[in-house]
CSV table of C-alpha atoms and ligand atoms in Angstrom, one decimal:
chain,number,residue,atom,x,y,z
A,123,UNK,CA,22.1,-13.2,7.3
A,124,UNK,CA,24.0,-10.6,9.4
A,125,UNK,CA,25.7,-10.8,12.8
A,126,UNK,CA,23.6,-9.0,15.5
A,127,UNK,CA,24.1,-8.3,18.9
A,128,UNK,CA,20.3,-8.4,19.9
A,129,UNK,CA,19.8,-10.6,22.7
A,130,UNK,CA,16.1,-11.3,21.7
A,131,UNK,CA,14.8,-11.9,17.9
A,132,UNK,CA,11.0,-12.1,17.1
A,133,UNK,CA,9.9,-13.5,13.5
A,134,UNK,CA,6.4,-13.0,11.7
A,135,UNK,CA,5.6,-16.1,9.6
A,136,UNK,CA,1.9,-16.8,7.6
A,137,UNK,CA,-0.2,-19.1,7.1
A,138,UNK,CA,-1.2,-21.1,3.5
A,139,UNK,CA,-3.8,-22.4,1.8
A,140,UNK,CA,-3.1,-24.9,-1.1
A,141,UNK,CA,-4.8,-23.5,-4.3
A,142,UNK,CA,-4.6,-26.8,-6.6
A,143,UNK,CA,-2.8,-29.3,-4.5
A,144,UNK,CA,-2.4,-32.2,-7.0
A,145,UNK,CA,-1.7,-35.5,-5.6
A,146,UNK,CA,0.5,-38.8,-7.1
A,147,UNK,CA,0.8,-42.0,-6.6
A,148,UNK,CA,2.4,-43.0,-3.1
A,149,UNK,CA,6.1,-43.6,-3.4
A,150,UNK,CA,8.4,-46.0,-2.3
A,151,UNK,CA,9.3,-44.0,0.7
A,152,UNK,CA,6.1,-43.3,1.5
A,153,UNK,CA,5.6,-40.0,0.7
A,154,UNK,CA,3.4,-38.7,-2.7
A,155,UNK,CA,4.8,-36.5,-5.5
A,156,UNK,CA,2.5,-33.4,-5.5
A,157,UNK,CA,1.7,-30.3,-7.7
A,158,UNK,CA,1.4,-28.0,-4.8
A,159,UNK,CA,0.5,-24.4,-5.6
A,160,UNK,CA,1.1,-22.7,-2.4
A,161,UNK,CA,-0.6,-19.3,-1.8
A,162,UNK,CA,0.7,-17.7,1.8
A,163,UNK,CA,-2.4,-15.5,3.4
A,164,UNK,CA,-2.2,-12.8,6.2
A,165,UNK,CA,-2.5,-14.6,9.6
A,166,UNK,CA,0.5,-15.2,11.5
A,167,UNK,CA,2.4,-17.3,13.9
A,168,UNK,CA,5.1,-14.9,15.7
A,169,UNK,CA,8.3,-17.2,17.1
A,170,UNK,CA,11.0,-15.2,19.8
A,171,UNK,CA,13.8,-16.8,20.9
A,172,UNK,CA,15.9,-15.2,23.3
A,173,UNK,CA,19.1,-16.8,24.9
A,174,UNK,CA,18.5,-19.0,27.6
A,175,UNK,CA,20.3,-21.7,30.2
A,176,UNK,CA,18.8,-24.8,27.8
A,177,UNK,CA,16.0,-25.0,25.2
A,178,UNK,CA,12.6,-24.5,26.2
A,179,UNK,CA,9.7,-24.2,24.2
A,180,UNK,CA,6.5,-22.2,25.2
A,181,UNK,CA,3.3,-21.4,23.2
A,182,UNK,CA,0.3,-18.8,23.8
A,183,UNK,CA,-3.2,-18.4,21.6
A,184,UNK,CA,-6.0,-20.0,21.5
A,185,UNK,CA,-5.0,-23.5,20.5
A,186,UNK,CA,-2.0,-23.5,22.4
A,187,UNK,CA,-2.9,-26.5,24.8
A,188,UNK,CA,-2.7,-28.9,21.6
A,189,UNK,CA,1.2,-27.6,20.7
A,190,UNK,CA,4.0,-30.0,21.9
A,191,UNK,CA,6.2,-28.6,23.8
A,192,UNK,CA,9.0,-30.6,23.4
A,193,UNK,CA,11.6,-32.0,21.2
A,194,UNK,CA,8.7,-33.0,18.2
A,195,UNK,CA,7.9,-29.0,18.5
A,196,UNK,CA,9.3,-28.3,14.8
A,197,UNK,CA,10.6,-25.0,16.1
A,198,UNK,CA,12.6,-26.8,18.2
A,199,UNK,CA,13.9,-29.0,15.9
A,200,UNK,CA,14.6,-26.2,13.6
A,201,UNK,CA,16.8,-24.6,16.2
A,202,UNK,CA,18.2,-27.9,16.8
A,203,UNK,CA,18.9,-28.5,13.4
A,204,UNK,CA,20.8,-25.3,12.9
A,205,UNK,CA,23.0,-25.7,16.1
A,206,UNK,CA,24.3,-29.2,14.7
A,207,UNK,CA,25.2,-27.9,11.7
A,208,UNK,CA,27.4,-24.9,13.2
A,209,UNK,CA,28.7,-26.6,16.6
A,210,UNK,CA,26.4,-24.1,18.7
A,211,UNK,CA,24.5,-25.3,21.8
A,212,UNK,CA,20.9,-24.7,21.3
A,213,UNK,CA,20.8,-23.0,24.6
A,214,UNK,CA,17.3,-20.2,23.9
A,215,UNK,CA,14.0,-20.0,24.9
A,216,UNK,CA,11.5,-20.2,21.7
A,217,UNK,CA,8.3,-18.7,22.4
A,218,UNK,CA,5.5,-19.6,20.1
A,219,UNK,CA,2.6,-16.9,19.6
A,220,UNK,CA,0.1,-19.2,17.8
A,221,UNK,CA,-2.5,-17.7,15.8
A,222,UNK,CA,-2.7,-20.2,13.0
A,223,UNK,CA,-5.2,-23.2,13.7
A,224,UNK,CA,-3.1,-26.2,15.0
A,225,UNK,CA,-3.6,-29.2,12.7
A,226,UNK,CA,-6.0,-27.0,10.2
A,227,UNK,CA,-4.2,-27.9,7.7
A,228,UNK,CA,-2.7,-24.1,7.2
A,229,UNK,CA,1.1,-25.2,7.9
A,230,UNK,CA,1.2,-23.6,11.2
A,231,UNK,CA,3.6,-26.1,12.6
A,232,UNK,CA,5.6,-25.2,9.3
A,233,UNK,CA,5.6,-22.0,9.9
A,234,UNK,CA,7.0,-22.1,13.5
A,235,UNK,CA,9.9,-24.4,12.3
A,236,UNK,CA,10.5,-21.9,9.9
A,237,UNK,CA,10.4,-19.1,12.0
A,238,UNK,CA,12.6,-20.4,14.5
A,239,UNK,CA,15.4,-21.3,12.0
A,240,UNK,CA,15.4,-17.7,10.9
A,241,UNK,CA,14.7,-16.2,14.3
A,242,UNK,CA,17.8,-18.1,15.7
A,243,UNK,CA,19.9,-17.7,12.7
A,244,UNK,CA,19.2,-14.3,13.5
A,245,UNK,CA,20.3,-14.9,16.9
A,246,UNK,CA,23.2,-16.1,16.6
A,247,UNK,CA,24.8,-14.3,13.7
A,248,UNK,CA,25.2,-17.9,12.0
A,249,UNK,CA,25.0,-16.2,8.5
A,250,UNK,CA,23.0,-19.4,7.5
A,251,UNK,CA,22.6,-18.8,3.2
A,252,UNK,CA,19.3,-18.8,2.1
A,253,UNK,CA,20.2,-22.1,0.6
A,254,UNK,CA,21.3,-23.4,3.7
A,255,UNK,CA,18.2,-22.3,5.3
A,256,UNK,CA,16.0,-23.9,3.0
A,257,UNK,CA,17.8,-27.2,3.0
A,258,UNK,CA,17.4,-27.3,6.6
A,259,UNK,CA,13.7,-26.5,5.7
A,260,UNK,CA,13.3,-29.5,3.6
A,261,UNK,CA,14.5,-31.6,6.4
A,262,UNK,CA,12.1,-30.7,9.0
A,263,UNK,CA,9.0,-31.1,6.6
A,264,UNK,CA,7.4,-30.7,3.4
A,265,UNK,CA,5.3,-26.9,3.7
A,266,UNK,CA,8.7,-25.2,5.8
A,267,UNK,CA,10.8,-24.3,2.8
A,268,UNK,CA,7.7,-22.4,1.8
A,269,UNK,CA,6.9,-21.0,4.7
A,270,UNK,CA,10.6,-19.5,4.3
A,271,UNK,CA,9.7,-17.9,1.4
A,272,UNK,CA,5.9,-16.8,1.5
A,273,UNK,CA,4.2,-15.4,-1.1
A,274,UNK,CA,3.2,-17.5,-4.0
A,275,UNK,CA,5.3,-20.9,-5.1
A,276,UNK,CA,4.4,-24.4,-7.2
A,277,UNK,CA,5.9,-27.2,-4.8
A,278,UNK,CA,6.8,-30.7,-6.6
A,279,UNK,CA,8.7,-33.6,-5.2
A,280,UNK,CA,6.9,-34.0,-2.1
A,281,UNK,CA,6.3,-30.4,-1.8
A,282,UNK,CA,9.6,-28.8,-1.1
A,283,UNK,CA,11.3,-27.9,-4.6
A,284,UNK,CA,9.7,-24.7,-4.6
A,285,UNK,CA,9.6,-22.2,-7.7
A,286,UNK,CA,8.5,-18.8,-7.0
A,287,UNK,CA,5.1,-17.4,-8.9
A,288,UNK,CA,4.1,-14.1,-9.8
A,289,UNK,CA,0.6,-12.9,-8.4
A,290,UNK,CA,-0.5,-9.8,-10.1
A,291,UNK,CA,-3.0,-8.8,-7.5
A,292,UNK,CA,-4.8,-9.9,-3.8
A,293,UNK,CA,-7.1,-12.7,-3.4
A,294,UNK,CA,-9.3,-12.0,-0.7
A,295,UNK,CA,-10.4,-15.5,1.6
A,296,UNK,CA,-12.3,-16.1,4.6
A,297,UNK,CA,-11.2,-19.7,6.7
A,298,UNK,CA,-13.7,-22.0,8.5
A,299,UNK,CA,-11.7,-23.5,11.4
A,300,UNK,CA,-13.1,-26.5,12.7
A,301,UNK,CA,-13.5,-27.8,16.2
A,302,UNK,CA,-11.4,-30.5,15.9
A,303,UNK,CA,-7.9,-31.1,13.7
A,304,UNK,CA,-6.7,-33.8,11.2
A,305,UNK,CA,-3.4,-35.3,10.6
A,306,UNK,CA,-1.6,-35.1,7.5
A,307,UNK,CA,-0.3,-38.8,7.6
A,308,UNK,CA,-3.8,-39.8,7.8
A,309,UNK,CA,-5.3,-38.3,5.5
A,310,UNK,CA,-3.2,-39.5,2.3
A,311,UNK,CA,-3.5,-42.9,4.4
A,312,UNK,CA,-7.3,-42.4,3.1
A,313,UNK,CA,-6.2,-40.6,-0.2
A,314,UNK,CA,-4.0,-44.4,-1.0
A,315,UNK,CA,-7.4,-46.4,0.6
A,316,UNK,CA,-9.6,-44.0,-1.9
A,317,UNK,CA,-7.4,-44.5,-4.7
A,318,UNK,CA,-7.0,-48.3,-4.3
A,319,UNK,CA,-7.0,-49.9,-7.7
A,320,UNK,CA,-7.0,-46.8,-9.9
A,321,UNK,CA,-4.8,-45.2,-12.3
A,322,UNK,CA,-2.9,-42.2,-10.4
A,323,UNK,CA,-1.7,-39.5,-13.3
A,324,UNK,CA,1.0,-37.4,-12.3
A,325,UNK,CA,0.6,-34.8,-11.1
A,326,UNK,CA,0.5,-31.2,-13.3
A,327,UNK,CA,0.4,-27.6,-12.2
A,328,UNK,CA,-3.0,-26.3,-14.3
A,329,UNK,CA,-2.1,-23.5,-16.6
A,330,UNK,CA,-5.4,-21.5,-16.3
A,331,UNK,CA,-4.2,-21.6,-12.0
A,332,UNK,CA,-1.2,-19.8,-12.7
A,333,UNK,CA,-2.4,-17.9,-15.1
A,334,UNK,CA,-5.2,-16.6,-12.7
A,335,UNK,CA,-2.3,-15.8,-10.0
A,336,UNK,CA,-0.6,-13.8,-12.5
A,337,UNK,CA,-3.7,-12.0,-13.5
A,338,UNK,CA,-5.1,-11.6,-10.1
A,339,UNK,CA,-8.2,-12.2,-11.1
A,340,UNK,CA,-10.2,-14.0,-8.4
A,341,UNK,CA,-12.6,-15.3,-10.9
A,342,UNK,CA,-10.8,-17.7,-13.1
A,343,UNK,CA,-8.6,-18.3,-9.7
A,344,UNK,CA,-11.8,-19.8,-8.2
A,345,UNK,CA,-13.0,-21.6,-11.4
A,346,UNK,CA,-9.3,-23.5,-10.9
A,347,UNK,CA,-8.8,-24.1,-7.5
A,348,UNK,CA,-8.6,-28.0,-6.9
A,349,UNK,CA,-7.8,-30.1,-4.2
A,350,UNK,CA,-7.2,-34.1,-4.4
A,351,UNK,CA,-6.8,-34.5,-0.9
A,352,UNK,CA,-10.3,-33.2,-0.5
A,353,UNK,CA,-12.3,-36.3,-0.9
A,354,UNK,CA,-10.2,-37.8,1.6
A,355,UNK,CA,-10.5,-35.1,4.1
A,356,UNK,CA,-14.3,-35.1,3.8
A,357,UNK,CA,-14.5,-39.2,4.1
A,358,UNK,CA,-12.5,-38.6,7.4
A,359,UNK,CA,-14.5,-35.5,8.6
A,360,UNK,CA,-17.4,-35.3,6.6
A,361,UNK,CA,-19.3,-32.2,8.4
A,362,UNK,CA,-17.0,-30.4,6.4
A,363,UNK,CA,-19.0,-30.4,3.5
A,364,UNK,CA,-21.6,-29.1,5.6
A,365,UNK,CA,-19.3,-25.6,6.4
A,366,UNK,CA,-18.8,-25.9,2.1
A,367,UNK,CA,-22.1,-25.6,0.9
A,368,UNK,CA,-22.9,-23.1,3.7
A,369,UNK,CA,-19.9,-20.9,2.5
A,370,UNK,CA,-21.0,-21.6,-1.3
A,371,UNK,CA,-24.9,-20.1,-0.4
A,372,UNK,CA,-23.1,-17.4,1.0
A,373,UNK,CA,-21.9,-16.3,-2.2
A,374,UNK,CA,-17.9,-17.9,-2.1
A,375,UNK,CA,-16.5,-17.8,-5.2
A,376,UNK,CA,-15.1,-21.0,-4.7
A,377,UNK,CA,-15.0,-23.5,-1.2
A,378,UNK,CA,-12.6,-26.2,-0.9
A,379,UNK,CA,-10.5,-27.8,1.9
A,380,UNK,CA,-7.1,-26.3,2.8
A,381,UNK,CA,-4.4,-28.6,2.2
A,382,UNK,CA,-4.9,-31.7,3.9
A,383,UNK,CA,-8.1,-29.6,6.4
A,384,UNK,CA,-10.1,-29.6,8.5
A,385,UNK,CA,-9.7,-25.7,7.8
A,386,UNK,CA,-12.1,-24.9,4.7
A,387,UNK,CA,-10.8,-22.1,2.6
A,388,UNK,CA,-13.7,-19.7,0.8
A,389,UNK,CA,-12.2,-17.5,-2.5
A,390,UNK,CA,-14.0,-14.3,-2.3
A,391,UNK,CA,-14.1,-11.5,-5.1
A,392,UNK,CA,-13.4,-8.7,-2.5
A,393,UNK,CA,-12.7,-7.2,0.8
A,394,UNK,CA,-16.3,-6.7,1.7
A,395,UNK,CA,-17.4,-9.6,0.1
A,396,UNK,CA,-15.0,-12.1,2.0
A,397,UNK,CA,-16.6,-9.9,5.3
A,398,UNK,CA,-20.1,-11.0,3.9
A,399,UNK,CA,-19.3,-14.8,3.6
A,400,UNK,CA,-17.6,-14.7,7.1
A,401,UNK,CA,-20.7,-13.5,8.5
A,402,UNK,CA,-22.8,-16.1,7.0
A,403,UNK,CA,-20.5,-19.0,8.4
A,404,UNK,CA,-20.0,-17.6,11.5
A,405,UNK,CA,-23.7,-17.8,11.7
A,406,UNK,CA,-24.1,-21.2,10.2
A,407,UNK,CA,-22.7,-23.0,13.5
A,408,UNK,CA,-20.8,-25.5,10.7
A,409,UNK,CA,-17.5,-23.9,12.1
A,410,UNK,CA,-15.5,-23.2,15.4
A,411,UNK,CA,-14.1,-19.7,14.4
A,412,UNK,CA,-14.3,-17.8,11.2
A,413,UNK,CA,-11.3,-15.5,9.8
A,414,UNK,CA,-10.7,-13.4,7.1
A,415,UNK,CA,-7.1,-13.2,5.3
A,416,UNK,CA,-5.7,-11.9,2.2
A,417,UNK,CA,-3.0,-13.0,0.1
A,418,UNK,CA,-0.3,-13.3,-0.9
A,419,UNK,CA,1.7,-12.4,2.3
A,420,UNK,CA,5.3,-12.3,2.8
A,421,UNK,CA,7.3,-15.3,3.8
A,422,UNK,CA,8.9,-15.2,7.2
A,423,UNK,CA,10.1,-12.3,8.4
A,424,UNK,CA,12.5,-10.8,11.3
A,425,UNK,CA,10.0,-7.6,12.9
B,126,C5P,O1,6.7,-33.6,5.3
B,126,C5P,P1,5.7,-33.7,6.4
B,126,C5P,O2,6.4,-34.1,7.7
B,126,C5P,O3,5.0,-32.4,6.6
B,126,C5P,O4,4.6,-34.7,6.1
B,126,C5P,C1,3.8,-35.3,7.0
B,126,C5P,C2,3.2,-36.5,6.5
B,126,C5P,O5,2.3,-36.2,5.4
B,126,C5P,C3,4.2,-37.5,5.9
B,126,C5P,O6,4.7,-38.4,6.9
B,126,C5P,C4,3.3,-38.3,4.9
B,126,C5P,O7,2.5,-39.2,5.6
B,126,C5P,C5,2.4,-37.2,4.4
B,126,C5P,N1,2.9,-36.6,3.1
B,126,C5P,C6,2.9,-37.4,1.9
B,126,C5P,N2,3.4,-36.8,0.8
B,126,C5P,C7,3.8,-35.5,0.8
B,126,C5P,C8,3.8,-34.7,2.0
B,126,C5P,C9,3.4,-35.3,3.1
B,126,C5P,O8,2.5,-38.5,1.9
B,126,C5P,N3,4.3,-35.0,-0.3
């Protein structure tokens, strides 16, 4: 990155919804190999940091009483994390503009590491590589590397060897948030309780998934889309399927949990359709707040 003399930086960084994520065996260390196709959608978190006497973290929007506003904040740790490595105090005020559901399952905590790393890399004129940044990434969590780099990207390992995918068009989707969150951790603890005594394959990116990306054609997309940590999600919360079937009668081309949820995602075939479906839900009192997003977006991004 360049060196700047701007005393106040402000980065744009999406949201994502998982399109297939496909989910191993626990590992040794605890975490599960995935197949993570990782589609970034238009609704944003925006993180500013501007210099101050020590860091502070603060946080506006809607669900920004459930943010932490300390050290465990991963925008904090992001600029943390980046001041080790290049012997600078971490001296700024990050501000957190929050409009992606906090533990929805949407990678908004992702996205804020991420945006603080590049808002204060920014900053402070470290001239981070992207390599660098994306390493730094990895540490912080499995979704930040992509919320680096946006767009569309197949995750393995546990979700942060990311290879870029081509989308040849915009997939239109409407999210469900519900009226209270889910934790990741717990809900592969359920995936492992679920799986107990099975066979897990490994697991694949599906061919006719990326094929539909490439094609964007929302059709075959939605005939693909899979989830595995799905059934977990719905054992833990299970009014969700409740907000599915009421976005399937609404004429979704597809309805599955986002990631590890609550949020429930809803493929649609079009602008106005999407606009349809989130009428329906928003009517259907199966939800908190209904919003529609397109994809794919671009990763984060100094505005
Ligand atoms: O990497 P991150 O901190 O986002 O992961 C949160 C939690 O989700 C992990 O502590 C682990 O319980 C679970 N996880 C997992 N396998 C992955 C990614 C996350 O078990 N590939």
């Amino acid at each position: 990155m360049t060196e700047t003399a701007t005393e106040t930086v402000t980065v744009r960084v999406p949201a994502k919804v998982n399109v297939q994520l496909a989910v191993g065996a626990a590992r040794p260390d605890g975490f599960h190999d995935l197949a993570n196709v990782f589609l970034a959608v238009g609704l944003y978190d925006e993180v500013t940091v501007t210099a101050a006497d020590e860091l502070r973290v603060t946080c506006a929007g809607p669900d920004a009483g459930q943010v932490p506003l300390d050290r465990t904040n991963l925008a904090a740790r992001a600029a943390l994390a980046l001041a080790g490595r290049h012997g600078i105090e971490a001296a700024v005020h990050l501000h957190i503009a929050k409009d992606i559901p906090v533990a929805g399952g949407m990678a908004g905590g992702s996205a804020d590491g991420a945006g603080a790393l590049l808002a204060c890399d920014t900053l402070w004129g470290t001239g981070a590589s992207r390599a660098e940044l994306l390493d730094i990434c990895a540490g912080l969590g499995s979704d930040v590397p992509f919320s680096l780099i946006g767009g569309a990207a197949l995750g393995t390992g546990r979700g942060e060897k990311l290879t870029a995918l081509e989308v040849g068009g915009t997939f239109h989707w409407v999210f469900a948030m519900a009226d209270r969150g889910l934790s990741t951790p717990a809900v592969f603890r359920e995936f492992d309780r679920l799986a107990e005594g099975r066979a897990i394959p490994a697991p694949v990116a599906s061919q006719p998934l990326l094929d539909a990306l490439a094609k964007g054609d929302p059709e075959a997309l939605a005939a693909a889309v899979s989830n595995d940590l799905q059934p977990a999600a719905l054992s833990l919360f299970p009014e969700l399927a409740d907000t599915l079937a009421a976005g399937r009668a609404a004429g979704a081309l597809a309805a599955l949990v986002s990631g590890s949820g609550p949020t429930t995602a809803f493929l649609a075939g079009d602008a106005g359709s999407a606009e349809r479906v989130a009428g329906v839900l928003r009517a259907s009192g199966t939800c908190r707040t209904v919003r529609t997003a397109a994809g794919p977006a671009a990763g984060a991004t100094v505005i």
